[in-house]
CSV table of C-alpha atoms in Angstrom, one decimal:
chain,number,residue,atom,x,y,z
A,1,MET,CA,-15.6,-9.2,6.9
A,2,ASN,CA,-17.4,-11.8,4.8
A,3,LYS,CA,-16.1,-15.3,3.9
A,4,ARG,CA,-15.0,-14.1,0.5
A,5,ASN,CA,-12.7,-11.4,1.9
A,6,ASP,CA,-11.3,-13.9,4.4
A,7,THR,CA,-10.4,-16.3,1.6
A,8,TRP,CA,-8.9,-13.5,-0.4
A,9,ARG,CA,-6.8,-12.4,2.5
A,10,GLN,CA,-5.5,-16.0,3.2
A,11,ARG,CA,-4.6,-16.4,-0.5
A,12,LEU,CA,-2.8,-13.0,-0.5
A,13,SER,CA,-0.9,-13.9,2.7
A,14,TRP,CA,0.3,-17.2,1.2
A,15,LEU,CA,1.2,-15.6,-2.1
A,16,GLY,CA,3.1,-12.8,-0.3
A,17,LEU,CA,5.2,-15.3,1.6
A,18,ALA,CA,5.9,-17.4,-1.5
A,19,LEU,CA,7.0,-14.4,-3.5
A,20,GLY,CA,9.0,-12.9,-0.7
A,21,LEU,CA,11.0,-16.0,-0.1
A,22,THR,CA,12.3,-15.8,-3.6
A,23,ALA,CA,12.8,-12.1,-3.5
A,24,LEU,CA,10.8,-11.7,-6.7
A,25,ALA,CA,7.8,-9.7,-5.5
A,26,GLY,CA,7.0,-6.1,-5.9
A,27,CYS,CA,9.3,-3.9,-7.9
A,28,SER,CA,12.1,-6.5,-7.9
A,29,SER,CA,10.5,-8.9,-10.3
A,30,SER,CA,12.6,-9.4,-13.4
A,31,SER,CA,9.7,-10.7,-15.4
A,32,ASP,CA,7.4,-7.8,-14.5
A,33,SER,CA,7.5,-5.1,-17.2
A,34,ARG,CA,5.8,-2.7,-14.9
A,35,TYR,CA,9.2,-1.9,-13.4
A,36,ASP,CA,10.4,1.0,-15.6
A,37,LEU,CA,10.3,4.5,-14.1
A,38,LYS,CA,9.5,6.2,-17.4
A,39,ASP,CA,6.2,4.2,-17.6
A,40,ASP,CA,5.2,4.9,-13.9
A,41,VAL,CA,2.8,7.7,-13.1
A,42,ALA,CA,1.5,9.6,-10.1
A,43,PRO,CA,-2.2,9.2,-9.1
A,44,SER,CA,-4.6,10.6,-11.8
A,45,ALA,CA,-6.3,12.6,-9.1
A,46,PRO,CA,-3.6,13.1,-6.5
A,47,ILE,CA,-4.7,13.2,-2.9
A,48,SER,CA,-2.9,15.6,-0.6
A,49,VAL,CA,-0.2,13.9,1.5
A,50,ASP,CA,0.6,17.0,3.6
A,51,HIS,CA,-0.9,15.4,6.7
A,52,ILE,CA,1.1,12.2,6.3
A,53,GLU,CA,4.1,12.2,8.6
A,54,GLY,CA,7.3,10.3,8.3
A,55,ALA,CA,7.4,6.6,9.4
A,56,VAL,CA,8.0,6.2,13.1
A,57,PRO,CA,10.9,3.8,13.8
A,58,LYS,CA,10.1,0.9,16.1
A,59,TYR,CA,11.6,-2.5,16.8
A,60,GLU,CA,10.4,-5.1,14.3
A,61,PRO,CA,11.7,-8.6,13.7
A,62,TYR,CA,12.9,-9.1,10.1
A,63,SER,CA,10.3,-10.5,7.7
A,64,LEU,CA,10.2,-14.2,6.8
A,65,GLY,CA,10.1,-13.3,3.1
A,66,GLY,CA,12.5,-11.1,1.1
A,67,ASN,CA,15.6,-11.4,3.3
A,68,LYS,CA,17.6,-14.0,1.4
A,69,SER,CA,20.4,-13.0,-0.9
A,70,TYR,CA,19.3,-13.2,-4.5
A,71,ARG,CA,20.4,-12.9,-8.1
A,72,LEU,CA,18.6,-10.7,-10.6
A,73,ARG,CA,19.3,-9.8,-14.2
A,74,GLY,CA,22.7,-11.5,-14.0
A,75,LYS,CA,23.8,-9.7,-10.9
A,76,SER,CA,24.0,-11.1,-7.3
A,77,TYR,CA,22.8,-9.1,-4.3
A,78,THR,CA,23.8,-10.0,-0.7
A,79,VAL,CA,21.3,-8.9,2.0
A,80,ILE,CA,23.0,-7.0,4.8
A,81,LYS,CA,22.8,-8.9,8.1
A,82,ASP,CA,23.8,-6.0,10.4
A,83,PRO,CA,22.9,-2.6,9.0
A,84,THR,CA,24.2,-0.7,12.1
A,85,GLY,CA,25.9,2.5,11.0
A,86,PHE,CA,24.9,2.0,7.3
A,87,THR,CA,24.9,5.1,5.2
A,88,GLU,CA,24.8,5.6,1.4
A,89,ARG,CA,24.8,8.3,-1.1
A,90,GLY,CA,23.3,8.2,-4.6
A,91,GLU,CA,20.2,8.8,-6.6
A,92,ALA,CA,16.6,8.3,-5.3
A,93,SER,CA,13.8,7.5,-7.7
A,94,TRP,CA,10.1,6.8,-6.9
A,95,TYR,CA,7.4,4.4,-7.8
A,96,GLY,CA,3.7,5.1,-7.7
A,97,LYS,CA,0.4,4.1,-9.4
A,98,LYS,CA,1.8,1.3,-11.5
A,99,PHE,CA,2.7,-0.7,-8.4
A,100,HIS,CA,-0.1,0.5,-6.1
A,101,GLY,CA,-1.9,-2.6,-4.6
A,102,HIS,CA,0.8,-5.1,-5.7
A,103,LEU,CA,2.9,-7.2,-3.4
A,104,THR,CA,6.2,-5.9,-2.0
A,105,SER,CA,9.2,-8.2,-1.6
A,106,ASN,CA,8.3,-9.1,2.0
A,107,GLY,CA,4.7,-10.0,1.1
A,108,GLU,CA,3.0,-6.7,2.2
A,109,VAL,CA,0.8,-4.7,-0.2
A,110,TYR,CA,2.4,-1.7,-1.7
A,111,ASP,CA,0.6,1.5,-0.8
A,112,MET,CA,1.9,4.6,-2.6
A,113,TYR,CA,0.4,6.8,0.1
A,114,SER,CA,2.5,5.2,2.8
A,115,MET,CA,5.9,6.4,3.8
A,116,SER,CA,7.8,3.4,2.4
A,117,ALA,CA,10.7,2.6,0.1
A,118,ALA,CA,12.6,-0.1,-1.7
A,119,HIS,CA,16.3,-0.9,-1.3
A,120,LYS,CA,18.4,-3.6,-2.9
A,121,THR,CA,20.2,-5.1,0.1
A,122,LEU,CA,18.9,-3.6,3.4
A,123,PRO,CA,17.0,-6.2,5.6
A,124,LEU,CA,13.2,-5.9,5.5
A,125,PRO,CA,11.8,-4.0,7.2
A,126,SER,CA,14.3,-1.3,7.9
A,127,TYR,CA,13.8,2.3,8.9
A,128,VAL,CA,15.9,4.9,6.9
A,129,LYS,CA,16.3,8.6,7.2
A,130,VAL,CA,16.4,10.1,3.7
A,131,LYS,CA,17.9,13.5,3.0
A,132,ASN,CA,17.4,15.2,-0.4
A,133,LEU,CA,20.8,16.8,-0.9
A,134,ASP,CA,19.4,19.0,-3.7
A,135,ASN,CA,17.0,20.9,-1.4
A,136,GLY,CA,17.9,19.9,2.2
A,137,LYS,CA,14.5,18.2,2.9
A,138,GLU,CA,14.5,15.0,4.9
A,139,THR,CA,12.0,12.3,6.1
A,140,ILE,CA,11.9,8.8,7.5
A,141,VAL,CA,10.7,5.8,5.5
A,142,ARG,CA,10.1,2.1,6.1
A,143,VAL,CA,11.9,-0.1,3.6
A,144,ASN,CA,9.8,-3.1,2.7
A,145,ASP,CA,10.7,-3.8,-0.9
A,146,ARG,CA,13.5,-4.5,-3.3
A,147,GLY,CA,14.9,-2.1,-5.9
A,148,PRO,CA,15.6,0.1,-7.7
A,149,PHE,CA,17.6,-1.8,-10.3
A,150,HIS,CA,18.8,1.1,-12.4
A,151,ASP,CA,22.5,2.0,-12.3
A,152,GLY,CA,23.3,4.7,-9.8
A,153,ARG,CA,20.0,4.6,-8.0
A,154,ILE,CA,20.1,3.5,-4.4
A,155,ILE,CA,16.5,3.8,-3.1
A,156,ASP,CA,13.0,3.9,-4.6
A,157,LEU,CA,10.6,6.1,-2.7
A,158,SER,CA,6.8,5.7,-2.4
A,159,TYR,CA,4.7,8.4,-4.0
A,160,ALA,CA,4.1,10.0,-0.6
A,161,ALA,CA,7.7,10.0,0.5
A,162,ALA,CA,8.8,11.4,-2.9
A,163,ASN,CA,6.2,14.1,-2.6
A,164,LYS,CA,7.6,15.0,0.9
A,165,LEU,CA,11.1,15.3,-0.5
A,166,ASP,CA,10.0,17.1,-3.7
A,167,VAL,CA,11.2,14.3,-6.0
A,168,ILE,CA,8.0,14.0,-8.0
A,169,LYS,CA,8.7,16.9,-10.3
A,170,THR,CA,12.4,16.0,-10.9
A,171,GLY,CA,11.9,12.2,-11.1
A,172,THR,CA,15.2,11.6,-9.3
A,173,ALA,CA,17.2,13.4,-6.7
A,174,ASN,CA,20.6,13.1,-5.0
A,175,VAL,CA,20.1,11.7,-1.6
A,176,GLU,CA,21.9,10.4,1.5
A,177,ILE,CA,20.3,7.6,3.4
A,178,GLU,CA,21.0,6.5,7.0
A,179,VAL,CA,19.7,3.4,8.7
A,180,ILE,CA,17.9,4.0,12.0
A,181,ILE,CA,18.4,1.1,14.4
A,182,VAL,CA,15.8,0.4,17.1
A,183,GLU,CA,17.1,-2.0,19.7
A,184,LYS,CA,15.2,-5.1,20.7
A,185,PRO,CA,13.4,-4.6,24.1
A,186,SER,CA,15.7,-6.0,26.8
A,187,SER,CA,13.1,-7.7,28.9
A,188,GLN,CA,10.2,-10.1,28.3
A,189,HIS,CA,8.0,-7.6,30.2
A,190,GLU,CA,8.7,-4.9,27.6
A,191,LEU,CA,8.1,-7.4,24.8
A,192,SER,CA,4.7,-8.4,26.1
A,193,LYS,CA,3.4,-4.8,26.3
A,194,HIS,CA,0.7,-4.2,23.7
A,195,PRO,CA,1.3,-1.1,21.6
A,196,GLU,CA,-1.7,1.0,20.8
A,197,TYR,CA,-2.5,2.2,17.3
A,198,THR,CA,-4.8,4.9,16.0
A,199,ILE,CA,-6.0,5.8,12.5
A,200,GLN,CA,-5.8,9.3,11.2
A,201,VAL,CA,-8.5,9.8,8.7
A,202,VAL,CA,-8.1,13.3,7.5
A,203,ALA,CA,-7.0,16.8,8.5
A,204,SER,CA,-8.8,20.0,7.8
A,205,PRO,CA,-9.0,23.6,9.2
A,206,HIS,CA,-12.8,23.4,9.1
A,207,LYS,CA,-13.8,22.2,12.5
A,208,ASP,CA,-17.5,22.1,11.8
A,209,ARG,CA,-17.0,19.7,8.8
A,210,ILE,CA,-14.6,17.6,10.7
A,211,ASP,CA,-17.1,17.3,13.6
A,212,ASN,CA,-19.9,16.2,11.2
A,213,LEU,CA,-17.6,13.6,9.6
A,214,SER,CA,-16.5,12.4,13.0
A,215,LYS,CA,-20.1,11.6,14.0
A,216,GLN,CA,-20.8,9.9,10.6
A,217,LEU,CA,-17.8,7.7,10.8
A,218,SER,CA,-18.4,6.8,14.5
A,219,GLU,CA,-21.9,5.5,13.6
A,220,LYS,CA,-20.9,3.9,10.3
A,221,LEU,CA,-17.8,2.0,11.7
A,222,SER,CA,-19.1,1.6,15.3
A,223,VAL,CA,-15.9,3.1,16.7
A,224,ASP,CA,-15.2,6.2,18.8
A,225,THR,CA,-13.5,9.2,17.3
A,226,PHE,CA,-11.7,12.3,18.5
A,227,LEU,CA,-10.1,15.5,17.1
A,228,THR,CA,-6.6,16.6,17.6
A,229,PRO,CA,-5.8,20.2,16.9
A,230,VAL,CA,-2.4,20.8,15.3
A,231,ASN,CA,-1.5,24.3,14.3
A,232,LYS,CA,-4.5,25.5,12.3
A,233,ASN,CA,-5.8,22.1,11.4
A,234,TYR,CA,-7.9,19.5,13.1
A,235,ARG,CA,-7.0,15.8,12.7
A,236,LEU,CA,-9.8,13.3,12.8
A,237,MET,CA,-8.6,10.2,14.6
A,238,LEU,CA,-10.2,6.8,15.4
A,239,VAL,CA,-9.8,5.6,18.9
A,240,PRO,CA,-6.8,3.6,19.9
A,241,PHE,CA,-6.7,-0.1,19.0
A,242,LYS,CA,-4.6,-2.7,20.8
A,243,ASP,CA,-4.8,-5.3,18.0
A,244,TYR,CA,-2.8,-4.4,14.9
A,245,LYS,CA,-4.9,-6.7,12.7
A,246,GLN,CA,-8.1,-5.1,13.9
A,247,THR,CA,-6.5,-1.7,13.1
A,248,GLN,CA,-5.7,-2.8,9.5
A,249,ASP,CA,-9.3,-4.1,9.0
A,250,VAL,CA,-10.8,-0.8,10.1
A,251,LEU,CA,-8.2,1.1,8.0
A,252,GLU,CA,-9.4,-0.9,5.0
A,253,GLN,CA,-13.0,0.1,5.6
A,254,VAL,CA,-12.1,3.7,6.0
A,255,GLN,CA,-10.2,3.7,2.7
A,256,LYS,CA,-13.0,1.9,0.9
A,257,ILE,CA,-15.6,4.5,1.9
A,258,GLY,CA,-13.6,7.4,0.4
A,259,TYR,CA,-10.5,8.2,2.5
A,260,PRO,CA,-7.6,6.4,0.7
A,261,SER,CA,-4.9,8.5,2.4
A,262,ALA,CA,-6.0,7.5,5.9
A,263,PHE,CA,-3.1,5.8,7.7
A,264,VAL,CA,-2.1,4.1,11.0
A,265,LYS,CA,-0.1,5.7,13.7
A,266,LYS,CA,1.5,4.0,16.6
A,267,LEU,CA,1.0,5.7,20.0
């Protein structure tokens, strides 16, 4: 990464924390006219999200930003301190291209191809199982943003999550959400273990094409690659990384060279 990118990343990190602390980032900003579902749109050239799996729950300490109770549009919201056993029914909506690349309430960058969501009062981040009561489909999302602030709506799904639940066509859906609690590791030994991450670039039934792409990426990115057969598809994976920041740096390179739906998986 060059010096310009490092500077940009530092500024983004600072800005994310500042916005998150006031709970005004992402879709929760009262001064940001982008937040209006009727004006939001799916990607102009949608990328298949069939290969993207639900978020994998893991223990994460709550974010420094976005977890204070706040007031918005004349209404007060109290962030839940202990979401154990939390369930809720109501309408789900989704947000996509209009917010893609903007900051979420906890200072992360919103990626419409990630399995994420926004909720008004759950602590950030939280893992939530979402069931579409209209068709029975369900998936798991990671809540890292605030919203939706429309009456009756309880959760805003990313484009990828909404696609999984068939909410894109209808715009909204009746859902039930349930918080998934992952307990903090009980020992210092467990806390010190380094998790491994891998990057899934693409999935395809054409093994010869995947093989060629695998070699090209290995040379271009100076990383090892491997294929994982799943059903009739082959998943192109980049070798496990122990450092999460390094994983994100490589993911950014992969997305810039033409694979924006690539994503990180924890092993």
